[in-house]
mmCIF file of C-alpha atoms and ligand atoms in Angstrom:
data_model
loop_
_atom_site.group_PDB
_atom_site.id
_atom_site.type_symbol
_atom_site.label_atom_id
_atom_site.label_comp_id
_atom_site.label_asym_id
_atom_site.label_seq_id
_atom_site.Cartn_x
_atom_site.Cartn_y
_atom_site.Cartn_z
ATOM 1 C CA UNK S 28 5.447 15.311 -11.522
ATOM 2 C CA UNK S 29 4.129 16.744 -8.156
ATOM 3 C CA UNK S 30 0.723 16.705 -9.531
ATOM 4 C CA UNK S 31 1.028 13.178 -10.685
ATOM 5 C CA UNK S 32 2.070 12.128 -7.149
ATOM 6 C CA UNK S 33 -0.785 13.940 -5.526
ATOM 7 C CA UNK S 34 -2.897 12.320 -8.137
ATOM 8 C CA UNK S 35 -1.672 8.801 -7.512
ATOM 9 C CA UNK S 36 -1.444 8.901 -3.680
ATOM 10 C CA UNK S 37 -3.646 11.731 -2.569
ATOM 11 C CA UNK S 38 -0.689 13.157 -0.708
ATOM 12 C CA UNK S 39 -0.097 16.974 -1.459
ATOM 13 C CA UNK S 40 3.690 17.695 -0.959
ATOM 14 C CA UNK S 41 5.124 19.900 -3.657
ATOM 15 C CA UNK S 42 8.560 18.958 -2.918
ATOM 16 C CA UNK S 43 7.747 15.087 -3.177
ATOM 17 C CA UNK S 44 9.272 13.947 -6.249
ATOM 18 C CA UNK S 45 9.389 10.675 -8.321
ATOM 19 C CA UNK S 46 12.413 9.000 -8.001
ATOM 20 C CA UNK S 47 14.421 7.360 -10.798
ATOM 21 C CA UNK S 48 12.780 3.725 -10.309
ATOM 22 C CA UNK S 49 9.431 5.425 -10.627
ATOM 23 C CA UNK S 50 6.589 2.955 -10.084
ATOM 24 C CA UNK S 51 7.409 -0.669 -9.736
ATOM 25 C CA UNK S 52 4.729 -3.572 -9.804
ATOM 26 C CA UNK S 53 5.884 -6.481 -7.689
ATOM 27 C CA UNK S 54 2.793 -8.611 -8.507
ATOM 28 C CA UNK S 55 1.525 -8.486 -5.062
ATOM 29 C CA UNK S 56 1.827 -4.676 -4.635
ATOM 30 C CA UNK S 57 2.777 -1.401 -6.052
ATOM 31 C CA UNK S 58 5.845 0.376 -5.019
ATOM 32 C CA UNK S 59 6.335 4.161 -5.512
ATOM 33 C CA UNK S 60 9.672 5.317 -5.351
ATOM 34 C CA UNK S 61 9.842 8.935 -4.374
ATOM 35 C CA UNK S 62 12.394 11.697 -3.015
ATOM 36 C CA UNK S 63 11.458 14.441 -0.512
ATOM 37 C CA UNK S 64 13.707 17.302 -0.772
ATOM 38 C CA UNK S 65 13.174 21.236 -0.906
ATOM 39 C CA UNK S 66 14.115 24.117 1.307
ATOM 40 C CA UNK S 67 14.247 23.533 4.905
ATOM 41 C CA UNK S 68 14.621 26.317 7.429
ATOM 42 C CA UNK S 69 16.670 25.824 10.485
ATOM 43 C CA UNK S 70 14.544 25.911 13.542
ATOM 44 C CA UNK S 71 17.079 27.449 15.712
ATOM 45 C CA UNK S 72 18.330 30.586 13.339
ATOM 46 C CA UNK S 73 15.466 30.495 10.780
ATOM 47 C CA UNK S 74 17.834 30.613 7.691
ATOM 48 C CA UNK S 75 17.712 27.972 4.994
ATOM 49 C CA UNK S 76 19.724 24.922 6.006
ATOM 50 C CA UNK S 77 22.367 23.144 3.779
ATOM 51 C CA UNK S 78 21.541 19.926 2.072
ATOM 52 C CA UNK S 79 23.512 17.043 3.604
ATOM 53 C CA UNK S 80 22.594 14.024 1.491
ATOM 54 C CA UNK S 81 19.962 11.564 2.068
ATOM 55 C CA UNK S 82 18.877 9.487 4.832
ATOM 56 C CA UNK S 83 20.485 5.685 4.067
ATOM 57 C CA UNK S 84 17.468 4.040 4.161
ATOM 58 C CA UNK S 85 14.338 5.129 2.381
ATOM 59 C CA UNK S 86 10.952 5.094 4.703
ATOM 60 C CA UNK S 87 8.482 2.880 3.733
ATOM 61 C CA UNK S 88 4.871 4.296 4.042
ATOM 62 C CA UNK S 89 1.549 2.355 3.416
ATOM 63 C CA UNK S 90 -0.542 4.616 0.980
ATOM 64 C CA UNK S 91 -4.232 4.177 -0.199
ATOM 65 C CA UNK S 92 -4.564 1.310 -2.288
ATOM 66 C CA UNK S 93 -4.509 2.089 -6.348
ATOM 67 C CA UNK S 94 -7.048 0.165 -8.236
ATOM 68 C CA UNK S 95 -7.446 -2.260 -5.282
ATOM 69 C CA UNK S 96 -3.583 -2.980 -5.222
ATOM 70 C CA UNK S 97 -1.963 -2.209 -2.009
ATOM 71 C CA UNK S 98 0.513 0.540 -2.371
ATOM 72 C CA UNK S 99 3.613 1.417 -0.565
ATOM 73 C CA UNK S 100 5.638 4.604 -0.936
ATOM 74 C CA UNK S 101 9.488 4.241 -0.535
ATOM 75 C CA UNK S 102 10.667 7.742 0.227
ATOM 76 C CA UNK S 103 14.353 8.847 0.183
ATOM 77 C CA UNK S 104 14.544 11.607 2.438
ATOM 78 C CA UNK S 105 16.874 14.733 2.286
ATOM 79 C CA UNK S 106 19.068 15.586 5.320
ATOM 80 C CA UNK S 107 19.929 18.987 6.229
ATOM 81 C CA UNK S 108 22.640 20.607 8.302
ATOM 82 C CA UNK S 109 23.002 24.019 9.735
ATOM 83 C CA UNK S 110 26.633 24.599 10.627
ATOM 84 C CA UNK S 111 27.623 26.611 13.799
ATOM 85 C CA UNK S 112 27.870 30.582 13.274
ATOM 86 C CA UNK S 113 27.330 33.636 15.139
ATOM 87 C CA UNK S 114 23.553 33.195 14.942
ATOM 88 C CA UNK S 115 23.413 29.508 15.240
ATOM 89 C CA UNK S 116 25.616 28.446 18.139
ATOM 90 C CA UNK S 117 25.506 24.617 17.676
ATOM 91 C CA UNK S 118 25.366 22.140 14.770
ATOM 92 C CA UNK S 119 21.575 21.840 13.828
ATOM 93 C CA UNK S 120 20.458 18.579 11.940
ATOM 94 C CA UNK S 121 17.149 17.664 10.340
ATOM 95 C CA UNK S 122 15.324 15.267 8.197
ATOM 96 C CA UNK S 123 12.800 16.068 5.632
ATOM 97 C CA UNK S 124 9.219 15.719 6.826
ATOM 98 C CA UNK S 125 6.346 15.076 4.374
ATOM 99 C CA UNK S 126 3.113 16.900 4.505
ATOM 100 C CA UNK S 127 0.370 14.311 5.091
ATOM 101 C CA UNK S 128 2.562 11.809 6.829
ATOM 102 C CA UNK S 129 3.016 12.042 10.586
ATOM 103 C CA UNK S 130 6.635 11.899 11.971
ATOM 104 C CA UNK S 131 7.477 8.355 12.776
ATOM 105 C CA UNK S 132 4.249 6.958 11.422
ATOM 106 C CA UNK S 133 4.400 4.326 8.747
ATOM 107 C CA UNK S 134 0.600 4.691 7.504
ATOM 108 C CA UNK S 135 -0.060 8.052 5.330
ATOM 109 C CA UNK S 136 -2.643 10.340 7.157
ATOM 110 C CA UNK S 137 -5.114 9.885 4.156
ATOM 111 C CA UNK S 138 -5.283 6.010 4.945
ATOM 112 C CA UNK S 139 -6.249 6.705 8.694
ATOM 113 C CA UNK S 140 -9.059 9.199 7.444
ATOM 114 C CA UNK S 141 -10.436 6.842 4.925
ATOM 115 C CA UNK S 142 -10.596 4.243 7.830
ATOM 116 C CA UNK S 143 -12.210 6.698 9.921
ATOM 117 C CA UNK S 144 -14.782 7.469 7.511
ATOM 118 C CA UNK S 145 -15.646 3.689 6.867
ATOM 119 C CA UNK S 146 -16.210 3.071 10.431
ATOM 120 C CA UNK S 147 -19.795 4.496 9.657
ATOM 121 C CA UNK S 148 -20.125 1.611 7.404
ATOM 122 C CA UNK S 149 -20.473 -0.777 10.151
ATOM 123 C CA UNK S 150 -18.101 -3.353 9.017
ATOM 124 C CA UNK S 151 -15.809 -5.191 11.472
ATOM 125 C CA UNK S 152 -12.283 -3.983 12.044
ATOM 126 C CA UNK S 153 -11.029 -6.915 10.263
ATOM 127 C CA UNK S 154 -12.989 -6.171 7.089
ATOM 128 C CA UNK S 155 -12.124 -2.495 7.204
ATOM 129 C CA UNK S 156 -8.330 -3.389 7.623
ATOM 130 C CA UNK S 157 -8.319 -5.998 4.762
ATOM 131 C CA UNK S 158 -9.560 -3.276 2.521
ATOM 132 C CA UNK S 159 -6.880 -0.963 3.389
ATOM 133 C CA UNK S 160 -4.245 -3.570 3.962
ATOM 134 C CA UNK S 161 -3.589 -2.874 7.613
ATOM 135 C CA UNK S 162 -4.248 -5.316 10.487
ATOM 136 C CA UNK S 163 -7.407 -5.227 12.529
ATOM 137 C CA UNK S 164 -5.485 -3.874 15.685
ATOM 138 C CA UNK S 165 -4.138 -0.915 13.420
ATOM 139 C CA UNK S 166 -7.700 -0.227 12.867
ATOM 140 C CA UNK S 167 -8.432 -0.575 16.594
ATOM 141 C CA UNK S 168 -5.524 2.096 17.373
ATOM 142 C CA UNK S 169 -6.903 4.320 14.594
ATOM 143 C CA UNK S 170 -10.171 4.510 16.712
ATOM 144 C CA UNK S 171 -8.500 4.761 20.027
ATOM 145 C CA UNK S 172 -6.731 7.706 18.792
ATOM 146 C CA UNK S 173 -9.741 9.426 17.660
ATOM 147 C CA UNK S 174 -11.043 10.268 21.033
ATOM 148 C CA UNK S 175 -7.875 12.374 21.604
ATOM 149 C CA UNK S 176 -8.388 14.121 18.320
ATOM 150 C CA UNK S 177 -11.702 15.657 19.059
ATOM 151 C CA UNK S 178 -12.406 18.323 21.893
ATOM 152 C CA UNK S 179 -15.807 19.887 20.758
ATOM 153 C CA UNK S 180 -16.408 23.523 21.664
ATOM 154 C CA UNK S 181 -19.037 23.251 24.767
ATOM 155 C CA UNK S 182 -21.015 26.229 23.932
ATOM 156 C CA UNK S 183 -21.582 25.577 20.048
ATOM 157 C CA UNK S 184 -23.145 22.897 17.707
ATOM 158 C CA UNK S 185 -23.600 23.336 14.010
ATOM 159 C CA UNK S 186 -27.157 23.950 12.759
ATOM 160 C CA UNK S 187 -27.545 20.432 11.466
ATOM 161 C CA UNK S 188 -26.077 17.429 13.194
ATOM 162 C CA UNK S 189 -26.104 13.816 12.020
ATOM 163 C CA UNK S 190 -25.376 10.635 14.242
ATOM 164 C CA UNK S 191 -24.472 7.225 13.099
ATOM 165 C CA UNK S 192 -23.325 4.167 15.049
ATOM 166 C CA UNK S 193 -20.444 2.091 14.175
ATOM 167 C CA UNK S 194 -18.573 -1.076 15.479
ATOM 168 C CA UNK S 195 -15.805 0.080 17.516
ATOM 169 C CA UNK S 196 -14.577 -3.169 19.078
ATOM 170 C CA UNK S 197 -12.806 -2.543 22.505
ATOM 171 C CA UNK S 198 -13.213 1.008 22.287
ATOM 172 C CA UNK S 199 -16.563 0.747 24.090
ATOM 173 C CA UNK S 200 -18.004 -1.884 26.391
ATOM 174 C CA UNK S 201 -20.914 -2.672 23.918
ATOM 175 C CA UNK S 202 -18.447 -2.842 20.948
ATOM 176 C CA UNK S 203 -20.783 -0.045 19.427
ATOM 177 C CA UNK S 204 -20.057 3.581 19.387
ATOM 178 C CA UNK S 205 -21.675 6.748 17.895
ATOM 179 C CA UNK S 206 -20.142 9.114 15.666
ATOM 180 C CA UNK S 207 -21.496 12.911 15.827
ATOM 181 C CA UNK S 208 -20.997 14.925 12.549
ATOM 182 C CA UNK S 209 -21.659 18.002 10.758
ATOM 183 C CA UNK S 210 -23.118 16.525 7.546
ATOM 184 C CA UNK S 211 -22.953 19.916 5.729
ATOM 185 C CA UNK S 212 -18.954 19.964 5.848
ATOM 186 C CA UNK S 213 -18.678 16.142 6.494
ATOM 187 C CA UNK S 214 -16.545 16.924 9.478
ATOM 188 C CA UNK S 215 -16.469 14.666 12.573
ATOM 189 C CA UNK S 216 -17.513 16.708 15.823
ATOM 190 C CA UNK S 217 -16.828 13.850 18.221
ATOM 191 C CA UNK S 218 -17.258 10.175 18.891
ATOM 192 C CA UNK S 219 -19.472 9.119 21.808
ATOM 193 C CA UNK S 220 -17.993 5.791 23.153
ATOM 194 C CA UNK S 221 -21.321 4.058 24.087
ATOM 195 C CA UNK S 222 -24.460 4.254 22.080
ATOM 196 C CA UNK S 223 -26.891 3.555 25.066
ATOM 197 C CA UNK S 224 -29.629 5.964 25.569
ATOM 198 C CA UNK S 225 -28.290 6.697 29.156
ATOM 199 C CA UNK S 226 -24.701 7.454 27.653
ATOM 200 C CA UNK S 227 -26.159 9.451 25.055
ATOM 201 C CA UNK S 228 -28.223 11.700 27.356
ATOM 202 C CA UNK S 229 -25.357 12.205 29.720
ATOM 203 C CA UNK S 230 -22.984 13.021 26.875
ATOM 204 C CA UNK S 231 -25.150 15.892 25.655
ATOM 205 C CA UNK S 232 -25.984 17.320 29.035
ATOM 206 C CA UNK S 233 -22.362 16.933 30.040
ATOM 207 C CA UNK S 234 -20.611 18.408 27.089
ATOM 208 C CA UNK S 235 -22.927 20.920 25.576
ATOM 209 C CA UNK S 236 -24.619 24.167 26.964
ATOM 210 C CA UNK S 237 -28.568 24.385 26.528
ATOM 211 C CA UNK S 238 -27.858 27.152 24.235
ATOM 212 C CA UNK S 239 -25.815 24.999 21.962
ATOM 213 C CA UNK S 240 -28.448 22.379 21.980
ATOM 214 C CA UNK S 241 -31.267 24.707 21.267
ATOM 215 C CA UNK S 242 -29.245 26.164 18.134
ATOM 216 C CA UNK S 243 -29.650 22.675 16.271
ATOM 217 C CA UNK S 244 -32.471 22.873 13.799
ATOM 218 C CA UNK S 245 -32.000 19.575 11.892
ATOM 219 C CA UNK S 246 -30.822 16.370 13.135
ATOM 220 C CA UNK S 247 -30.147 13.298 10.683
ATOM 221 C CA UNK S 248 -30.496 9.986 12.081
ATOM 222 C CA UNK S 249 -30.817 6.373 10.589
ATOM 223 C CA UNK S 250 -34.303 4.890 10.538
ATOM 224 C CA UNK S 251 -33.788 3.221 13.641
ATOM 225 C CA UNK S 252 -36.262 4.421 16.177
ATOM 226 C CA UNK S 253 -35.139 4.377 19.971
ATOM 227 C CA UNK S 254 -33.127 7.690 19.801
ATOM 228 C CA UNK S 255 -36.012 9.672 18.596
ATOM 229 C CA UNK S 256 -37.729 10.639 21.760
ATOM 230 C CA UNK S 257 -34.333 11.520 23.450
ATOM 231 C CA UNK S 258 -33.296 13.654 20.358
ATOM 232 C CA UNK S 259 -36.753 15.604 21.005
ATOM 233 C CA UNK S 260 -35.796 16.082 24.376
ATOM 234 C CA UNK S 261 -32.054 17.009 23.848
ATOM 235 C CA UNK S 262 -32.910 19.401 20.706
ATOM 236 C CA UNK S 263 -36.369 20.548 21.216
ATOM 237 C CA UNK S 264 -36.011 23.064 18.325
ATOM 238 C CA UNK S 265 -34.785 20.439 15.744
ATOM 239 C CA UNK S 266 -36.722 18.666 12.961
ATOM 240 C CA UNK S 267 -35.563 14.988 12.624
ATOM 241 C CA UNK S 268 -34.822 13.659 9.341
ATOM 242 C CA UNK S 269 -33.812 10.210 7.930
ATOM 243 C CA UNK S 270 -30.176 9.799 6.460
ATOM 244 C CA UNK S 271 -30.668 9.339 2.767
ATOM 245 C CA UNK S 272 -28.053 6.624 3.087
ATOM 246 C CA UNK S 273 -30.236 4.570 5.276
ATOM 247 C CA UNK S 274 -33.319 5.267 3.173
ATOM 248 C CA UNK S 275 -31.248 3.862 0.016
ATOM 249 C CA UNK S 276 -30.325 0.896 1.895
ATOM 250 C CA UNK S 277 -33.988 0.037 2.836
ATOM 251 C CA UNK S 278 -35.251 0.840 -0.659
ATOM 252 C CA UNK S 279 -32.536 -1.529 -2.006
ATOM 253 C CA UNK S 280 -33.370 -4.254 0.522
ATOM 254 C CA UNK S 281 -37.186 -4.093 -0.326
ATOM 255 C CA UNK S 282 -36.283 -4.291 -4.075
ATOM 256 C CA UNK S 283 -34.005 -7.295 -3.580
ATOM 257 C CA UNK S 284 -36.711 -9.252 -1.625
ATOM 258 C CA UNK S 285 -39.405 -8.409 -4.232
ATOM 259 C CA UNK S 286 -36.781 -9.450 -6.940
ATOM 260 C CA UNK S 287 -36.153 -12.762 -5.402
ATOM 261 C CA UNK S 288 -39.805 -13.581 -4.580
ATOM 262 C CA UNK S 289 -40.443 -13.067 -8.245
ATOM 263 C CA UNK S 290 -37.671 -15.262 -9.457
ATOM 264 C CA UNK S 291 -39.010 -17.952 -7.145
ATOM 265 C CA UNK S 292 -42.462 -17.493 -8.365
ATOM 266 C CA UNK S 293 -41.413 -18.277 -12.052
ATOM 267 C CA UNK S 294 -38.983 -21.134 -10.860
ATOM 268 C CA UNK S 295 -35.520 -21.938 -12.060
ATOM 269 C CA UNK S 296 -35.151 -22.583 -15.761
ATOM 270 C CA UNK S 297 -37.607 -19.917 -16.978
ATOM 271 C CA UNK S 298 -36.609 -17.053 -19.017
ATOM 272 C CA UNK S 299 -38.043 -14.597 -16.241
ATOM 273 C CA UNK S 300 -35.932 -16.156 -13.472
ATOM 274 C CA UNK S 301 -32.636 -15.896 -15.417
ATOM 275 C CA UNK S 302 -33.331 -12.351 -16.364
ATOM 276 C CA UNK S 303 -34.076 -11.333 -12.844
ATOM 277 C CA UNK S 304 -30.913 -13.212 -11.622
ATOM 278 C CA UNK S 305 -28.539 -11.849 -14.202
ATOM 279 C CA UNK S 306 -29.623 -8.487 -15.429
ATOM 280 C CA UNK S 307 -31.325 -7.131 -12.516
HETATM 281 ZN ZN1 LIG A 419 20.754 27.555 12.239
#
């Protein structure tokens, strides 16, 4: 069962089990009823705590949509108690916590991660929010919290780095920010709030040693030009390559424009027009 839950929700917590009511379809959204139990150790004496019933209200957590249907987890949480003893002078109580859901947060961590990754697709906060059934201001808060999550090591940069800009709304004065990534392991290294050349240069001189910059041998960037000279200055040992995502987008656009030109050349009502319109 635990595997099914991880398969459905992407949340890997072996002590998260399906509840009696299972999965419910309300028409507008899916509800997955879960129970979180398992052994819990006392934070004071370290011994296993006694199970003490369940929290009265199940917690409601937003999960990743399943087949484009918004999905909510209703989780009944086990309560625990450690009664006073010689090792544990006072009564200690706890409520089960869930791997992959932060305490007090109503959105699963993997939803926040998916939103962070989608930022590079350059959609508005509203569009991204709609996709995950959260408000644009929630997307904004997730962006705001990114800055605190990254404290890059000053003296080190990976061999290969990648940049991408994304719409960040009120996070940056220009509304656009840069994301600095390690494309090999797909980890985000840092968020650069502004994407102006000046901010970009300042950021690297301020945050990384010369040695760290010299160690970079490959920079992956979109096809947009202006940063290239700056990248040569900042990473003199690096070769610059175009991000395959951007190459694919360019090729796709070029193909689309030829398709439409060809369609119009034959004119509506012709076999060629229909073929290119419907079966392209
Ligand atoms: Zn205890």
